């Protein structure tokens, strides 16, 4: 029954230049609205989605206690298929996470161990609100999707992480097979 088949979505693999443009668009939000966390949140989220290969739901479900700065790991609980895992992050990502947490604390948001890491005055961000903000970053970064076509999506940062990591290993001479 051919009418049940869906066309496979072809993920958008961001270039490093495109990722830098998205991050710069988030920094511009910070400069434009210095008293709001939106720019800080979007820059930090985009960075960890790309640098750690997280799903959006994994990132927005992080609690403050899930970020271990000493070990350089994120603890992910009850992810897709109810799995748990530790995800390492680099010192650069660790500094960005610490900077975000400091900004979040200056905004006087709740700082308990069980509180969401990515938060706004109303609580935890929703996937929909982050995706809407991400599309604005794409537009400001000159990466808006053509009219009537899908992508690029925020989830494509996860695909980009995988492709860039494999390519880096290949360049370093590792056996990627």
Short mmCIF file of C-alpha atoms in Angstrom, two decimals:
data_model
loop_
_atom_site.label_atom_id
_atom_site.label_comp_id
_atom_site.label_asym_id
_atom_site.label_seq_id
_atom_site.Cartn_x
_atom_site.Cartn_y
_atom_site.Cartn_z
CA UNK A 1 0.00 0.00 0.00
CA UNK A 2 2.04 2.88 -1.32
CA UNK A 3 -0.11 5.69 0.08
CA UNK A 4 1.07 4.75 3.61
CA UNK A 5 4.73 5.30 2.81
CA UNK A 6 6.14 8.59 3.95
CA UNK A 7 8.94 10.34 2.20
CA UNK A 8 12.06 10.06 4.34
CA UNK A 9 13.21 13.36 5.76
CA UNK A 10 16.71 14.31 4.71
CA UNK A 11 18.42 15.96 7.69
CA UNK A 12 20.20 19.26 7.24
CA UNK A 13 23.87 18.93 8.22
CA UNK A 14 24.94 22.36 9.41
CA UNK A 15 28.36 23.67 8.46
CA UNK A 16 30.55 25.12 11.19
CA UNK A 17 29.92 28.53 9.64
CA UNK A 18 26.15 28.03 9.95
CA UNK A 19 26.48 26.98 13.59
CA UNK A 20 28.57 30.08 14.28
CA UNK A 21 25.90 32.23 12.61
CA UNK A 22 23.18 30.70 14.79
CA UNK A 23 25.27 31.23 17.94
CA UNK A 24 25.98 34.81 16.87
CA UNK A 25 22.25 35.43 16.37
CA UNK A 26 21.70 34.21 19.96
CA UNK A 27 24.46 36.53 21.22
CA UNK A 28 22.74 39.41 19.41
CA UNK A 29 19.59 38.57 21.40
CA UNK A 30 21.66 38.85 24.57
CA UNK A 31 22.94 42.27 23.52
CA UNK A 32 19.49 43.47 22.48
CA UNK A 33 17.75 42.22 25.65
CA UNK A 34 20.45 42.10 28.37
CA UNK A 35 17.91 41.71 31.20
CA UNK A 36 16.31 38.61 29.69
CA UNK A 37 17.71 35.09 29.62
CA UNK A 38 16.41 34.22 26.15
CA UNK A 39 19.65 34.93 24.30
CA UNK A 40 21.76 33.16 26.94
CA UNK A 41 19.39 30.21 26.96
CA UNK A 42 19.33 29.81 23.19
CA UNK A 43 23.10 30.15 22.82
CA UNK A 44 23.74 27.60 25.55
CA UNK A 45 21.08 25.19 24.28
CA UNK A 46 22.32 25.31 20.69
CA UNK A 47 25.86 24.74 21.92
CA UNK A 48 25.07 21.65 24.00
CA UNK A 49 22.73 20.19 21.39
CA UNK A 50 25.55 20.42 18.86
CA UNK A 51 28.57 19.75 21.11
CA UNK A 52 26.99 16.86 23.04
CA UNK A 53 24.56 15.47 20.46
CA UNK A 54 21.55 15.78 22.76
CA UNK A 55 17.92 15.63 21.78
CA UNK A 56 16.00 18.81 22.57
CA UNK A 57 13.84 17.00 25.15
CA UNK A 58 16.97 15.72 26.91
CA UNK A 59 18.37 19.24 27.18
CA UNK A 60 15.19 20.91 28.43
CA UNK A 61 14.62 18.12 30.96
CA UNK A 62 18.05 18.61 32.55
CA UNK A 63 17.95 19.53 36.21
CA UNK A 64 20.67 21.54 37.91
CA UNK A 65 21.87 18.39 39.68
CA UNK A 66 22.30 16.62 36.31
CA UNK A 67 25.23 18.87 35.35
CA UNK A 68 28.44 17.66 37.00
CA UNK A 69 31.08 20.33 36.45
CA UNK A 70 33.82 18.36 38.27
CA UNK A 71 33.41 15.25 36.12
CA UNK A 72 32.39 17.17 32.99
CA UNK A 73 29.27 15.10 32.43
CA UNK A 74 25.54 15.47 31.92
CA UNK A 75 23.31 12.81 33.49
CA UNK A 76 20.35 12.02 31.27
CA UNK A 77 17.42 10.16 32.80
CA UNK A 78 14.43 8.45 31.18
CA UNK A 79 15.38 9.44 27.66
CA UNK A 80 14.01 7.90 24.49
CA UNK A 81 13.19 4.23 25.08
CA UNK A 82 13.52 4.93 28.86
CA UNK A 83 17.31 4.82 28.81
CA UNK A 84 19.80 6.62 31.00
CA UNK A 85 23.30 7.75 30.07
CA UNK A 86 26.18 10.00 30.98
CA UNK A 87 27.29 12.45 28.29
CA UNK A 88 30.73 14.05 28.57
CA UNK A 89 31.27 17.70 27.75
CA UNK A 90 34.42 19.66 27.01
CA UNK A 91 35.92 22.33 29.28
CA UNK A 92 34.69 24.97 26.80
CA UNK A 93 31.12 23.68 27.07
CA UNK A 94 31.55 23.46 30.84
CA UNK A 95 32.49 27.15 31.00
CA UNK A 96 29.44 28.05 28.89
CA UNK A 97 27.16 25.99 31.14
CA UNK A 98 28.65 27.64 34.24
CA UNK A 99 28.22 31.11 32.68
CA UNK A 100 24.60 30.32 31.87
CA UNK A 101 23.96 29.05 35.38
CA UNK A 102 25.46 32.27 36.80
CA UNK A 103 23.21 34.35 34.51
CA UNK A 104 20.23 32.26 35.50
CA UNK A 105 21.06 32.80 39.18
CA UNK A 106 21.38 36.58 38.66
CA UNK A 107 17.85 36.46 37.21
CA UNK A 108 16.78 35.07 40.60
CA UNK A 109 15.32 31.87 39.25
CA UNK A 110 15.00 28.90 41.65
CA UNK A 111 18.37 27.24 42.24
CA UNK A 112 17.46 23.95 43.93
CA UNK A 113 19.10 20.75 42.73
CA UNK A 114 15.78 19.50 41.30
CA UNK A 115 15.00 22.75 39.44
CA UNK A 116 15.28 22.80 35.64
CA UNK A 117 18.70 23.85 34.35
CA UNK A 118 17.10 25.74 31.46
CA UNK A 119 14.38 27.87 32.98
CA UNK A 120 12.46 31.11 32.68
CA UNK A 121 10.37 32.93 35.30
CA UNK A 122 7.40 30.67 34.50
CA UNK A 123 9.38 27.43 34.92
CA UNK A 124 10.67 24.92 32.37
CA UNK A 125 10.79 25.69 28.65
CA UNK A 126 8.58 23.70 26.29
CA UNK A 127 9.88 22.10 23.11
CA UNK A 128 7.52 24.27 21.10
CA UNK A 129 8.77 27.55 22.60
CA UNK A 130 12.42 26.59 22.01
CA UNK A 131 11.70 25.49 18.43
CA UNK A 132 9.95 28.80 17.73
CA UNK A 133 12.92 30.75 19.12
CA UNK A 134 15.30 28.56 17.12
CA UNK A 135 13.47 29.43 13.88
CA UNK A 136 13.92 33.10 14.74
CA UNK A 137 17.65 32.48 15.20
CA UNK A 138 17.76 30.77 11.82
CA UNK A 139 16.08 33.77 10.22
CA UNK A 140 18.43 36.22 11.94
CA UNK A 141 21.39 34.06 10.91
CA UNK A 142 20.27 34.01 7.28
CA UNK A 143 19.32 30.33 7.39
CA UNK A 144 15.54 30.58 7.15
CA UNK A 145 13.92 27.75 5.26
CA UNK A 146 12.69 28.38 1.74
CA UNK A 147 8.95 29.00 1.51
CA UNK A 148 7.01 25.75 1.30
CA UNK A 149 9.97 23.56 2.31
CA UNK A 150 10.94 21.90 5.57
CA UNK A 151 14.16 22.20 7.56
CA UNK A 152 16.63 23.04 8.84
CA UNK A 153 15.41 21.88 12.24
CA UNK A 154 16.79 22.07 15.73
CA UNK A 155 17.01 18.25 15.79
CA UNK A 156 19.42 18.44 12.85
CA UNK A 157 22.05 19.70 15.32
CA UNK A 158 22.10 16.12 16.67
CA UNK A 159 22.71 14.72 13.18
CA UNK A 160 25.37 17.37 12.60
CA UNK A 161 27.11 16.36 15.84
CA UNK A 162 27.32 12.75 14.63
CA UNK A 163 28.58 13.62 11.14
CA UNK A 164 31.16 16.12 12.41
CA UNK A 165 32.41 13.69 15.08
CA UNK A 166 32.84 10.88 12.53
CA UNK A 167 34.60 13.23 10.14
CA UNK A 168 36.94 14.42 12.92
CA UNK A 169 37.83 10.84 13.82
CA UNK A 170 38.48 10.12 10.15
CA UNK A 171 40.79 13.16 9.93
CA UNK A 172 42.64 11.97 13.03
CA UNK A 173 43.23 8.57 11.40
CA UNK A 174 40.87 6.53 13.58
CA UNK A 175 39.21 3.45 12.11
CA UNK A 176 35.62 4.64 11.93
CA UNK A 177 34.39 1.21 10.86
#
